[in-house]
Amino acid sequence: MQKPTNRTFCSSYSDKLCHSPSLSLKKKMVGRFEGKVVIVTGSSNGIGRATAVLFAEEGAKVTITGRDDKALAETRKEMQVVGAKKEDIVAIQGDLIDEVIQKKIIDATIEQFGKIDILVNNAGGTAPSNTSTHGFDQTMETYDYVMNLNTKVVLSLTKRALPHLIASKGEIVMVSSIAGLPFALPGLPYYSMSKAALEQLTKSLAVKYIADGVRVNSVNPGAISTTIMQKQGLSEENARKAEAAVSSNRTLIPAGRIGAARDVAEAIAFLADRRVSSFIVGHSLVIDGGSSIMCPIFSVNMADTHN
């Protein structure tokens, strides 16, 4: 009597291996950015740190940058906690406004890893830390600083990285802001102008370099829990109080909460992952819990105004 044969849906030996429990487990453990080389500027805290940690968690080799050496060391530590090896991290301490630092970032990345696959232009700011004025009372020196940091530096570093990104058919993700969208922000005029310029830069680069295989997109965060308010002079306690007040007002954030740095990091990773976003080019992805789609006048119940 003929023995019954084992029935299987695998059509070949290699298919059977794919369904091996041990191999399947190993396959799942491979991160989506395994083998990729990423530069994340402004990685010493906030969105930059969360982004660097996420890429490390997903198997990438990462160059991190920042002005604060201690904070940068903390970022490195968090990256190693999620699995990054010491040799898979390059840390460059310095001010990106310095062109020597820009060159060092590119050169050190190529020397250590041999290529660049993804550039995340995250570094930016609203004003120098010693500025106490706001709005249009800020000086033209502050204007020059903000435009330089948020726009000129981004363009300069991108141009340095582009030959390597063209070679790898890579990705560029700009970290812009909802401040760059077509809304009036008289309290932060220089910052919003710089981010609006970054929007145009994103689209122009996207059109120019997609033919070379390089995709360029941006993320536009809204209210995110970072250290930005402390940098503007608020104590940590008052910053948290401000966040709580904004979160509780759904006419400001319909989602009812302040965003986390990880929310933005996940959006950056999505745009940097060609397997899931390959047909997205020159796009500005808003991450703001619905803030920018609100129309302030309609957030008021008109019936209540007649009481």
PDB file of C-alpha atoms in Angstrom:
ATOM      1  CA  MET A   1       0.000   0.000   0.000  1.00  0.00           C
ATOM      2  CA  GLN A   2       1.338   3.401  -0.981  1.00  0.00           C
ATOM      3  CA  LYS A   3       2.228   5.701   1.891  1.00  0.00           C
ATOM      4  CA  PRO A   4       0.352   9.003   1.907  1.00  0.00           C
ATOM      5  CA  THR A   5       2.553  11.899   0.863  1.00  0.00           C
ATOM      6  CA  ASN A   6       2.906  15.033   2.937  1.00  0.00           C
ATOM      7  CA  ARG A   7       0.829  17.737   1.288  1.00  0.00           C
ATOM      8  CA  THR A   8       2.252  21.223   1.277  1.00  0.00           C
ATOM      9  CA  PHE A   9       1.449  24.516  -0.349  1.00  0.00           C
ATOM     10  CA  CYS A  10       5.167  25.178  -0.920  1.00  0.00           C
ATOM     11  CA  SER A  11       6.017  24.598  -4.566  1.00  0.00           C
ATOM     12  CA  SER A  12       9.749  24.240  -4.054  1.00  0.00           C
ATOM     13  CA  TYR A  13      12.420  23.523  -1.485  1.00  0.00           C
ATOM     14  CA  SER A  14      13.153  27.239  -1.157  1.00  0.00           C
ATOM     15  CA  ASP A  15       9.470  27.903  -0.471  1.00  0.00           C
ATOM     16  CA  LYS A  16       9.558  25.299   2.304  1.00  0.00           C
ATOM     17  CA  LEU A  17      12.535  27.070   3.849  1.00  0.00           C
ATOM     18  CA  CYS A  18      10.584  30.326   3.826  1.00  0.00           C
ATOM     19  CA  HIS A  19       7.966  28.701   6.046  1.00  0.00           C
ATOM     20  CA  SER A  20      10.516  27.318   8.496  1.00  0.00           C
ATOM     21  CA  PRO A  21       9.659  28.741  11.957  1.00  0.00           C
ATOM     22  CA  SER A  22      13.284  29.543  12.766  1.00  0.00           C
ATOM     23  CA  LEU A  23      13.917  31.267   9.440  1.00  0.00           C
ATOM     24  CA  SER A  24      10.631  33.147   9.604  1.00  0.00           C
ATOM     25  CA  LEU A  25      11.633  34.489  12.999  1.00  0.00           C
ATOM     26  CA  LYS A  26      14.966  35.659  11.642  1.00  0.00           C
ATOM     27  CA  LYS A  27      13.249  37.259   8.696  1.00  0.00           C
ATOM     28  CA  LYS A  28      10.920  39.214  10.967  1.00  0.00           C
ATOM     29  CA  MET A  29      13.869  40.469  12.990  1.00  0.00           C
ATOM     30  CA  VAL A  30      15.470  42.164   9.982  1.00  0.00           C
ATOM     31  CA  GLY A  31      14.639  45.870  10.133  1.00  0.00           C
ATOM     32  CA  ARG A  32      13.127  47.709   7.188  1.00  0.00           C
ATOM     33  CA  PHE A  33      16.251  49.897   6.914  1.00  0.00           C
ATOM     34  CA  GLU A  34      18.780  47.086   7.275  1.00  0.00           C
ATOM     35  CA  GLY A  35      21.898  48.016   5.292  1.00  0.00           C
ATOM     36  CA  LYS A  36      20.824  51.632   4.798  1.00  0.00           C
ATOM     37  CA  VAL A  37      22.971  54.603   5.819  1.00  0.00           C
ATOM     38  CA  VAL A  38      21.125  57.584   7.271  1.00  0.00           C
ATOM     39  CA  ILE A  39      22.145  61.096   8.314  1.00  0.00           C
ATOM     40  CA  VAL A  40      19.846  62.791  10.838  1.00  0.00           C
ATOM     41  CA  THR A  41      20.761  66.390  11.651  1.00  0.00           C
ATOM     42  CA  GLY A  42      19.798  67.950  14.959  1.00  0.00           C
ATOM     43  CA  SER A  43      19.687  64.550  16.642  1.00  0.00           C
ATOM     44  CA  SER A  44      20.546  65.568  20.192  1.00  0.00           C
ATOM     45  CA  ASN A  45      16.895  65.846  21.296  1.00  0.00           C
ATOM     46  CA  GLY A  46      13.260  65.942  20.239  1.00  0.00           C
ATOM     47  CA  ILE A  47      12.273  64.874  16.739  1.00  0.00           C
ATOM     48  CA  GLY A  48      15.875  64.321  15.653  1.00  0.00           C
ATOM     49  CA  ARG A  49      16.621  61.977  18.535  1.00  0.00           C
ATOM     50  CA  ALA A  50      13.380  60.030  18.059  1.00  0.00           C
ATOM     51  CA  THR A  51      14.153  59.690  14.348  1.00  0.00           C
ATOM     52  CA  ALA A  52      17.720  58.498  14.897  1.00  0.00           C
ATOM     53  CA  VAL A  53      16.528  55.938  17.451  1.00  0.00           C
ATOM     54  CA  LEU A  54      13.805  54.672  15.100  1.00  0.00           C
ATOM     55  CA  PHE A  55      16.229  54.213  12.202  1.00  0.00           C
ATOM     56  CA  ALA A  56      18.663  52.411  14.524  1.00  0.00           C
ATOM     57  CA  GLU A  57      15.831  50.202  15.757  1.00  0.00           C
ATOM     58  CA  GLU A  58      15.052  49.326  12.135  1.00  0.00           C
ATOM     59  CA  GLY A  59      18.621  48.266  11.359  1.00  0.00           C
ATOM     60  CA  ALA A  60      20.137  51.374   9.765  1.00  0.00           C
ATOM     61  CA  LYS A  61      23.624  52.756  10.238  1.00  0.00           C
ATOM     62  CA  VAL A  62      23.175  56.346  11.394  1.00  0.00           C
ATOM     63  CA  THR A  63      25.169  59.558  11.562  1.00  0.00           C
ATOM     64  CA  ILE A  64      23.838  61.854  14.276  1.00  0.00           C
ATOM     65  CA  THR A  65      24.660  65.540  14.711  1.00  0.00           C
ATOM     66  CA  GLY A  66      24.098  68.223  17.321  1.00  0.00           C
ATOM     67  CA  ARG A  67      25.645  71.110  19.236  1.00  0.00           C
ATOM     68  CA  ASP A  68      25.282  69.565  22.701  1.00  0.00           C
ATOM     69  CA  ASP A  69      27.831  66.797  23.193  1.00  0.00           C
ATOM     70  CA  LYS A  70      26.114  65.426  26.330  1.00  0.00           C
ATOM     71  CA  ALA A  71      22.708  65.287  24.651  1.00  0.00           C
ATOM     72  CA  LEU A  72      24.268  63.639  21.604  1.00  0.00           C
ATOM     73  CA  ALA A  73      25.781  60.985  23.862  1.00  0.00           C
ATOM     74  CA  GLU A  74      22.309  60.324  25.288  1.00  0.00           C
ATOM     75  CA  THR A  75      20.966  59.835  21.755  1.00  0.00           C
ATOM     76  CA  ARG A  76      23.757  57.358  21.042  1.00  0.00           C
ATOM     77  CA  LYS A  77      22.912  55.505  24.263  1.00  0.00           C
ATOM     78  CA  GLU A  78      19.232  55.223  23.314  1.00  0.00           C
ATOM     79  CA  MET A  79      20.203  53.947  19.862  1.00  0.00           C
ATOM     80  CA  GLN A  80      22.357  51.228  21.384  1.00  0.00           C
ATOM     81  CA  VAL A  81      19.535  50.239  23.734  1.00  0.00           C
ATOM     82  CA  VAL A  82      17.355  49.413  20.704  1.00  0.00           C
ATOM     83  CA  GLY A  83      20.099  47.335  19.096  1.00  0.00           C
ATOM     84  CA  ALA A  84      22.546  49.605  17.275  1.00  0.00           C
ATOM     85  CA  LYS A  85      26.182  48.545  17.428  1.00  0.00           C
ATOM     86  CA  LYS A  86      28.813  51.084  18.417  1.00  0.00           C
ATOM     87  CA  GLU A  87      30.388  50.919  14.967  1.00  0.00           C
ATOM     88  CA  ASP A  88      27.013  51.610  13.320  1.00  0.00           C
ATOM     89  CA  ILE A  89      26.813  55.116  14.812  1.00  0.00           C
ATOM     90  CA  VAL A  90      28.800  58.200  13.829  1.00  0.00           C
ATOM     91  CA  ALA A  91      28.324  61.247  16.063  1.00  0.00           C
ATOM     92  CA  ILE A  92      29.394  64.715  14.900  1.00  0.00           C
ATOM     93  CA  GLN A  93      29.267  67.486  17.491  1.00  0.00           C
ATOM     94  CA  GLY A  94      29.135  71.050  16.194  1.00  0.00           C
ATOM     95  CA  ASP A  95      27.045  73.871  14.754  1.00  0.00           C
ATOM     96  CA  LEU A  96      25.637  73.149  11.297  1.00  0.00           C
ATOM     97  CA  ILE A  97      25.988  76.813  10.366  1.00  0.00           C
ATOM     98  CA  ASP A  98      29.728  76.100  10.241  1.00  0.00           C
ATOM     99  CA  GLU A  99      30.524  74.760   6.761  1.00  0.00           C
ATOM    100  CA  VAL A 100      33.466  72.842   8.209  1.00  0.00           C
ATOM    101  CA  ILE A 101      30.975  70.829  10.290  1.00  0.00           C
ATOM    102  CA  GLN A 102      28.780  70.237   7.229  1.00  0.00           C
ATOM    103  CA  LYS A 103      31.754  68.837   5.327  1.00  0.00           C
ATOM    104  CA  LYS A 104      32.764  66.737   8.325  1.00  0.00           C
ATOM    105  CA  ILE A 105      29.301  65.149   8.503  1.00  0.00           C
ATOM    106  CA  ILE A 106      29.443  63.995   4.890  1.00  0.00           C
ATOM    107  CA  ASP A 107      33.104  62.958   4.953  1.00  0.00           C
ATOM    108  CA  ALA A 108      32.810  61.014   8.227  1.00  0.00           C
ATOM    109  CA  THR A 109      29.706  59.181   7.001  1.00  0.00           C
ATOM    110  CA  ILE A 110      31.382  58.130   3.760  1.00  0.00           C
ATOM    111  CA  GLU A 111      34.585  57.147   5.557  1.00  0.00           C
ATOM    112  CA  GLN A 112      32.726  54.958   8.066  1.00  0.00           C
ATOM    113  CA  PHE A 113      29.902  53.543   5.942  1.00  0.00           C
ATOM    114  CA  GLY A 114      30.891  54.114   2.294  1.00  0.00           C
ATOM    115  CA  LYS A 115      27.593  55.615   1.146  1.00  0.00           C
ATOM    116  CA  ILE A 116      24.556  57.741   2.031  1.00  0.00           C
ATOM    117  CA  ASP A 117      21.031  56.420   1.426  1.00  0.00           C
ATOM    118  CA  ILE A 118      18.861  58.828   3.405  1.00  0.00           C
ATOM    119  CA  LEU A 119      19.310  62.441   4.503  1.00  0.00           C
ATOM    120  CA  VAL A 120      16.951  63.800   7.153  1.00  0.00           C
ATOM    121  CA  ASN A 121      17.296  67.586   7.372  1.00  0.00           C
ATOM    122  CA  ASN A 122      15.864  68.027  10.850  1.00  0.00           C
ATOM    123  CA  ALA A 123      18.052  70.712  12.470  1.00  0.00           C
ATOM    124  CA  GLY A 124      16.384  74.100  12.801  1.00  0.00           C
ATOM    125  CA  GLY A 125      15.230  76.707  15.255  1.00  0.00           C
ATOM    126  CA  THR A 126      13.052  79.723  15.950  1.00  0.00           C
ATOM    127  CA  ALA A 127      15.736  82.159  17.181  1.00  0.00           C
ATOM    128  CA  PRO A 128      19.144  82.253  18.906  1.00  0.00           C
ATOM    129  CA  SER A 129      18.926  81.082  22.520  1.00  0.00           C
ATOM    130  CA  ASN A 130      19.885  84.538  23.842  1.00  0.00           C
ATOM    131  CA  THR A 131      16.984  86.307  22.103  1.00  0.00           C
ATOM    132  CA  SER A 132      14.318  87.706  24.428  1.00  0.00           C
ATOM    133  CA  THR A 133      12.185  89.581  21.872  1.00  0.00           C
ATOM    134  CA  HIS A 134       9.364  88.135  19.796  1.00  0.00           C
ATOM    135  CA  GLY A 135       7.559  88.727  16.514  1.00  0.00           C
ATOM    136  CA  PHE A 136       8.586  91.683  14.403  1.00  0.00           C
ATOM    137  CA  ASP A 137      10.415  93.179  17.384  1.00  0.00           C
ATOM    138  CA  GLN A 138      13.195  90.706  16.697  1.00  0.00           C
ATOM    139  CA  THR A 139      16.258  92.173  15.015  1.00  0.00           C
ATOM    140  CA  MET A 140      17.433  91.648  11.458  1.00  0.00           C
ATOM    141  CA  GLU A 141      20.360  89.741  12.938  1.00  0.00           C
ATOM    142  CA  THR A 142      17.815  87.254  14.294  1.00  0.00           C
ATOM    143  CA  TYR A 143      16.193  87.125  10.856  1.00  0.00           C
ATOM    144  CA  ASP A 144      19.558  86.305   9.264  1.00  0.00           C
ATOM    145  CA  TYR A 145      20.224  83.594  11.860  1.00  0.00           C
ATOM    146  CA  VAL A 146      16.832  81.903  11.422  1.00  0.00           C
ATOM    147  CA  MET A 147      16.891  82.008   7.614  1.00  0.00           C
ATOM    148  CA  ASN A 148      20.462  80.735   7.596  1.00  0.00           C
ATOM    149  CA  LEU A 149      19.786  77.813   9.946  1.00  0.00           C
ATOM    150  CA  ASN A 150      16.403  76.752   8.569  1.00  0.00           C
ATOM    151  CA  THR A 151      16.989  77.293   4.856  1.00  0.00           C
ATOM    152  CA  LYS A 152      20.556  78.053   3.762  1.00  0.00           C
ATOM    153  CA  VAL A 153      22.153  75.339   5.895  1.00  0.00           C
ATOM    154  CA  VAL A 154      19.629  72.779   4.638  1.00  0.00           C
ATOM    155  CA  LEU A 155      20.391  73.659   1.021  1.00  0.00           C
ATOM    156  CA  SER A 156      24.140  73.648   1.623  1.00  0.00           C
ATOM    157  CA  LEU A 157      24.221  70.247   3.347  1.00  0.00           C
ATOM    158  CA  THR A 158      21.842  68.783   0.774  1.00  0.00           C
ATOM    159  CA  LYS A 159      24.107  69.896  -2.076  1.00  0.00           C
ATOM    160  CA  ARG A 160      27.062  68.234  -0.370  1.00  0.00           C
ATOM    161  CA  ALA A 161      25.114  64.988   0.061  1.00  0.00           C
ATOM    162  CA  LEU A 162      23.479  64.911  -3.373  1.00  0.00           C
ATOM    163  CA  PRO A 163      26.289  63.177  -5.333  1.00  0.00           C
ATOM    164  CA  HIS A 164      26.160  60.304  -2.837  1.00  0.00           C
ATOM    165  CA  LEU A 165      22.350  60.217  -2.824  1.00  0.00           C
ATOM    166  CA  ILE A 166      22.277  60.116  -6.626  1.00  0.00           C
ATOM    167  CA  ALA A 167      24.703  57.191  -6.516  1.00  0.00           C
ATOM    168  CA  SER A 168      22.472  55.292  -4.072  1.00  0.00           C
ATOM    169  CA  LYS A 169      19.123  56.438  -5.568  1.00  0.00           C
ATOM    170  CA  GLY A 170      18.369  57.760  -2.126  1.00  0.00           C
ATOM    171  CA  GLU A 171      15.858  59.768  -0.143  1.00  0.00           C
ATOM    172  CA  ILE A 172      15.754  63.260   1.367  1.00  0.00           C
ATOM    173  CA  VAL A 173      13.228  64.160   4.054  1.00  0.00           C
ATOM    174  CA  MET A 174      12.970  67.767   5.198  1.00  0.00           C
ATOM    175  CA  VAL A 175      11.553  68.553   8.624  1.00  0.00           C
ATOM    176  CA  SER A 176       9.468  71.643   7.978  1.00  0.00           C
ATOM    177  CA  SER A 177       6.477  72.824  10.037  1.00  0.00           C
ATOM    178  CA  ILE A 178       2.837  73.774   9.740  1.00  0.00           C
ATOM    179  CA  ALA A 179       4.299  77.261  10.236  1.00  0.00           C
ATOM    180  CA  GLY A 180       5.410  76.990   6.608  1.00  0.00           C
ATOM    181  CA  LEU A 181       1.838  76.539   5.378  1.00  0.00           C
ATOM    182  CA  PRO A 182      -0.116  79.573   4.071  1.00  0.00           C
ATOM    183  CA  PHE A 183      -1.219  80.948   7.437  1.00  0.00           C
ATOM    184  CA  ALA A 184      -0.317  84.216   9.159  1.00  0.00           C
ATOM    185  CA  LEU A 185       2.028  83.804  12.135  1.00  0.00           C
ATOM    186  CA  PRO A 186       2.916  87.331  13.296  1.00  0.00           C
ATOM    187  CA  GLY A 187       4.314  85.910  16.529  1.00  0.00           C
ATOM    188  CA  LEU A 188       6.928  83.872  14.617  1.00  0.00           C
ATOM    189  CA  PRO A 189       7.367  85.726  11.317  1.00  0.00           C
ATOM    190  CA  TYR A 190      10.997  84.826  10.595  1.00  0.00           C
ATOM    191  CA  TYR A 191      10.525  81.183  11.495  1.00  0.00           C
ATOM    192  CA  SER A 192       7.401  80.842   9.342  1.00  0.00           C
ATOM    193  CA  MET A 193       9.129  82.599   6.418  1.00  0.00           C
ATOM    194  CA  SER A 194      12.071  80.201   6.655  1.00  0.00           C
ATOM    195  CA  LYS A 195       9.797  77.160   6.724  1.00  0.00           C
ATOM    196  CA  ALA A 196       7.776  78.476   3.768  1.00  0.00           C
ATOM    197  CA  ALA A 197      11.067  78.763   1.882  1.00  0.00           C
ATOM    198  CA  LEU A 198      11.854  75.177   2.882  1.00  0.00           C
ATOM    199  CA  GLU A 199       8.537  74.093   1.358  1.00  0.00           C
ATOM    200  CA  GLN A 200       9.542  75.612  -1.974  1.00  0.00           C
ATOM    201  CA  LEU A 201      13.023  74.116  -1.721  1.00  0.00           C
ATOM    202  CA  THR A 202      11.510  70.669  -1.135  1.00  0.00           C
ATOM    203  CA  LYS A 203       9.332  70.860  -4.229  1.00  0.00           C
ATOM    204  CA  SER A 204      12.046  72.307  -6.460  1.00  0.00           C
ATOM    205  CA  LEU A 205      14.579  69.669  -5.417  1.00  0.00           C
ATOM    206  CA  ALA A 206      11.954  66.945  -5.836  1.00  0.00           C
ATOM    207  CA  VAL A 207      11.239  67.890  -9.440  1.00  0.00           C
ATOM    208  CA  LYS A 208      14.908  68.400 -10.298  1.00  0.00           C
ATOM    209  CA  TYR A 209      16.307  65.159  -8.877  1.00  0.00           C
ATOM    210  CA  ILE A 210      13.578  62.552  -9.276  1.00  0.00           C
ATOM    211  CA  ALA A 211      14.974  61.833 -12.740  1.00  0.00           C
ATOM    212  CA  ASP A 212      18.231  60.879 -10.996  1.00  0.00           C
ATOM    213  CA  GLY A 213      16.338  58.498  -8.728  1.00  0.00           C
ATOM    214  CA  VAL A 214      16.363  60.735  -5.642  1.00  0.00           C
ATOM    215  CA  ARG A 215      13.059  61.412  -3.886  1.00  0.00           C
ATOM    216  CA  VAL A 216      12.540  64.555  -1.816  1.00  0.00           C
ATOM    217  CA  ASN A 217       9.620  65.076   0.579  1.00  0.00           C
ATOM    218  CA  SER A 218       8.922  66.925   3.808  1.00  0.00           C
ATOM    219  CA  VAL A 219       7.087  66.439   7.073  1.00  0.00           C
ATOM    220  CA  ASN A 220       5.200  69.353   8.623  1.00  0.00           C
ATOM    221  CA  PRO A 221       4.765  68.870  12.371  1.00  0.00           C
ATOM    222  CA  GLY A 222       2.300  70.875  14.408  1.00  0.00           C
ATOM    223  CA  ALA A 223       2.390  71.053  18.206  1.00  0.00           C
ATOM    224  CA  ILE A 224       4.900  68.401  19.272  1.00  0.00           C
ATOM    225  CA  SER A 225       6.193  67.782  22.790  1.00  0.00           C
ATOM    226  CA  THR A 226       9.873  68.732  22.472  1.00  0.00           C
ATOM    227  CA  THR A 227      12.191  71.249  24.144  1.00  0.00           C
ATOM    228  CA  ILE A 228      11.315  74.069  21.724  1.00  0.00           C
ATOM    229  CA  MET A 229       9.308  76.058  24.287  1.00  0.00           C
ATOM    230  CA  GLN A 230      12.113  75.867  26.826  1.00  0.00           C
ATOM    231  CA  LYS A 231      14.449  77.231  24.161  1.00  0.00           C
ATOM    232  CA  GLN A 232      12.058  80.167  23.834  1.00  0.00           C
ATOM    233  CA  GLY A 233      12.421  80.920  27.542  1.00  0.00           C
ATOM    234  CA  LEU A 234       9.677  78.877  29.236  1.00  0.00           C
ATOM    235  CA  SER A 235      10.471  76.707  32.224  1.00  0.00           C
ATOM    236  CA  GLU A 236       9.806  72.990  31.815  1.00  0.00           C
ATOM    237  CA  GLU A 237       6.851  73.280  34.199  1.00  0.00           C
ATOM    238  CA  ASN A 238       5.278  76.150  32.255  1.00  0.00           C
ATOM    239  CA  ALA A 239       5.938  74.369  28.962  1.00  0.00           C
ATOM    240  CA  ARG A 240       4.028  71.322  30.209  1.00  0.00           C
ATOM    241  CA  LYS A 241       1.194  73.564  31.426  1.00  0.00           C
ATOM    242  CA  ALA A 242       1.007  75.197  28.000  1.00  0.00           C
ATOM    243  CA  GLU A 243       0.896  71.772  26.350  1.00  0.00           C
ATOM    244  CA  ALA A 244      -1.921  70.674  28.660  1.00  0.00           C
ATOM    245  CA  ALA A 245      -3.930  73.815  27.907  1.00  0.00           C
ATOM    246  CA  VAL A 246      -3.569  73.340  24.154  1.00  0.00           C
ATOM    247  CA  SER A 247      -4.326  69.605  24.347  1.00  0.00           C
ATOM    248  CA  SER A 248      -7.576  70.176  26.207  1.00  0.00           C
ATOM    249  CA  ASN A 249      -8.902  72.549  23.534  1.00  0.00           C
ATOM    250  CA  ARG A 250     -10.158  70.552  20.555  1.00  0.00           C
ATOM    251  CA  THR A 251     -10.716  73.738  18.559  1.00  0.00           C
ATOM    252  CA  LEU A 252      -6.907  73.957  18.497  1.00  0.00           C
ATOM    253  CA  ILE A 253      -6.045  70.252  18.128  1.00  0.00           C
ATOM    254  CA  PRO A 254      -9.045  68.105  17.145  1.00  0.00           C
ATOM    255  CA  ALA A 255      -7.108  64.954  18.093  1.00  0.00           C
ATOM    256  CA  GLY A 256      -7.097  66.189  21.690  1.00  0.00           C
ATOM    257  CA  ARG A 257      -3.413  65.743  22.439  1.00  0.00           C
ATOM    258  CA  ILE A 258       0.029  67.166  21.784  1.00  0.00           C
ATOM    259  CA  GLY A 259       2.030  65.123  19.314  1.00  0.00           C
ATOM    260  CA  ALA A 260       5.021  63.027  20.359  1.00  0.00           C
ATOM    261  CA  ALA A 261       8.408  63.170  18.667  1.00  0.00           C
ATOM    262  CA  ARG A 262       7.911  59.503  17.724  1.00  0.00           C
ATOM    263  CA  ASP A 263       4.797  60.480  15.722  1.00  0.00           C
ATOM    264  CA  VAL A 264       6.986  62.603  13.469  1.00  0.00           C
ATOM    265  CA  ALA A 265       9.780  60.023  13.364  1.00  0.00           C
ATOM    266  CA  GLU A 266       7.347  57.389  12.069  1.00  0.00           C
ATOM    267  CA  ALA A 267       6.203  59.768   9.316  1.00  0.00           C
ATOM    268  CA  ILE A 268       9.820  60.445   8.339  1.00  0.00           C
ATOM    269  CA  ALA A 269      10.510  56.706   8.187  1.00  0.00           C
ATOM    270  CA  PHE A 270       7.426  56.221   6.009  1.00  0.00           C
ATOM    271  CA  LEU A 271       8.631  58.812   3.490  1.00  0.00           C
ATOM    272  CA  ALA A 272      12.147  57.354   3.562  1.00  0.00           C
ATOM    273  CA  ASP A 273      10.920  53.805   2.892  1.00  0.00           C
ATOM    274  CA  ARG A 274      10.652  53.425  -0.874  1.00  0.00           C
ATOM    275  CA  ARG A 275       8.835  50.114  -0.537  1.00  0.00           C
ATOM    276  CA  VAL A 276       5.752  51.873   0.796  1.00  0.00           C
ATOM    277  CA  SER A 277       6.046  55.447  -0.511  1.00  0.00           C
ATOM    278  CA  SER A 278       7.843  55.197  -3.856  1.00  0.00           C
ATOM    279  CA  PHE A 279       5.241  57.251  -5.769  1.00  0.00           C
ATOM    280  CA  ILE A 280       5.236  60.109  -3.248  1.00  0.00           C
ATOM    281  CA  VAL A 281       7.407  62.926  -4.593  1.00  0.00           C
ATOM    282  CA  GLY A 282       7.629  66.534  -3.399  1.00  0.00           C
ATOM    283  CA  HIS A 283       4.894  66.023  -0.828  1.00  0.00           C
ATOM    284  CA  SER A 284       4.442  67.859   2.479  1.00  0.00           C
ATOM    285  CA  LEU A 285       3.064  65.412   5.046  1.00  0.00           C
ATOM    286  CA  VAL A 286       1.272  67.252   7.849  1.00  0.00           C
ATOM    287  CA  ILE A 287       1.435  65.703  11.328  1.00  0.00           C
ATOM    288  CA  ASP A 288      -0.595  67.994  13.567  1.00  0.00           C
ATOM    289  CA  GLY A 289      -3.625  66.160  14.946  1.00  0.00           C
ATOM    290  CA  GLY A 290      -5.891  68.171  12.655  1.00  0.00           C
ATOM    291  CA  SER A 291      -4.783  71.661  13.741  1.00  0.00           C
ATOM    292  CA  SER A 292      -4.170  73.061  10.275  1.00  0.00           C
ATOM    293  CA  ILE A 293      -7.557  72.010   8.869  1.00  0.00           C
ATOM    294  CA  MET A 294      -9.499  73.981  11.470  1.00  0.00           C
ATOM    295  CA  CYS A 295     -11.229  77.195  10.426  1.00  0.00           C
ATOM    296  CA  PRO A 296     -11.154  79.396  13.573  1.00  0.00           C
ATOM    297  CA  ILE A 297     -14.364  81.300  12.870  1.00  0.00           C
ATOM    298  CA  PHE A 298     -16.334  78.061  12.552  1.00  0.00           C
ATOM    299  CA  SER A 299     -14.898  76.681  15.781  1.00  0.00           C
ATOM    300  CA  VAL A 300     -17.245  79.099  17.556  1.00  0.00           C
ATOM    301  CA  ASN A 301     -20.909  78.175  17.920  1.00  0.00           C
ATOM    302  CA  MET A 302     -22.577  81.217  16.337  1.00  0.00           C
ATOM    303  CA  ALA A 303     -25.779  80.557  18.285  1.00  0.00           C
ATOM    304  CA  ASP A 304     -23.887  81.176  21.514  1.00  0.00           C
ATOM    305  CA  THR A 305     -22.857  84.670  20.393  1.00  0.00           C
ATOM    306  CA  HIS A 306     -26.480  85.890  20.520  1.00  0.00           C
ATOM    307  CA  ASN A 307     -26.997  85.061  24.207  1.00  0.00           C
TER     308      ASN A 307
END
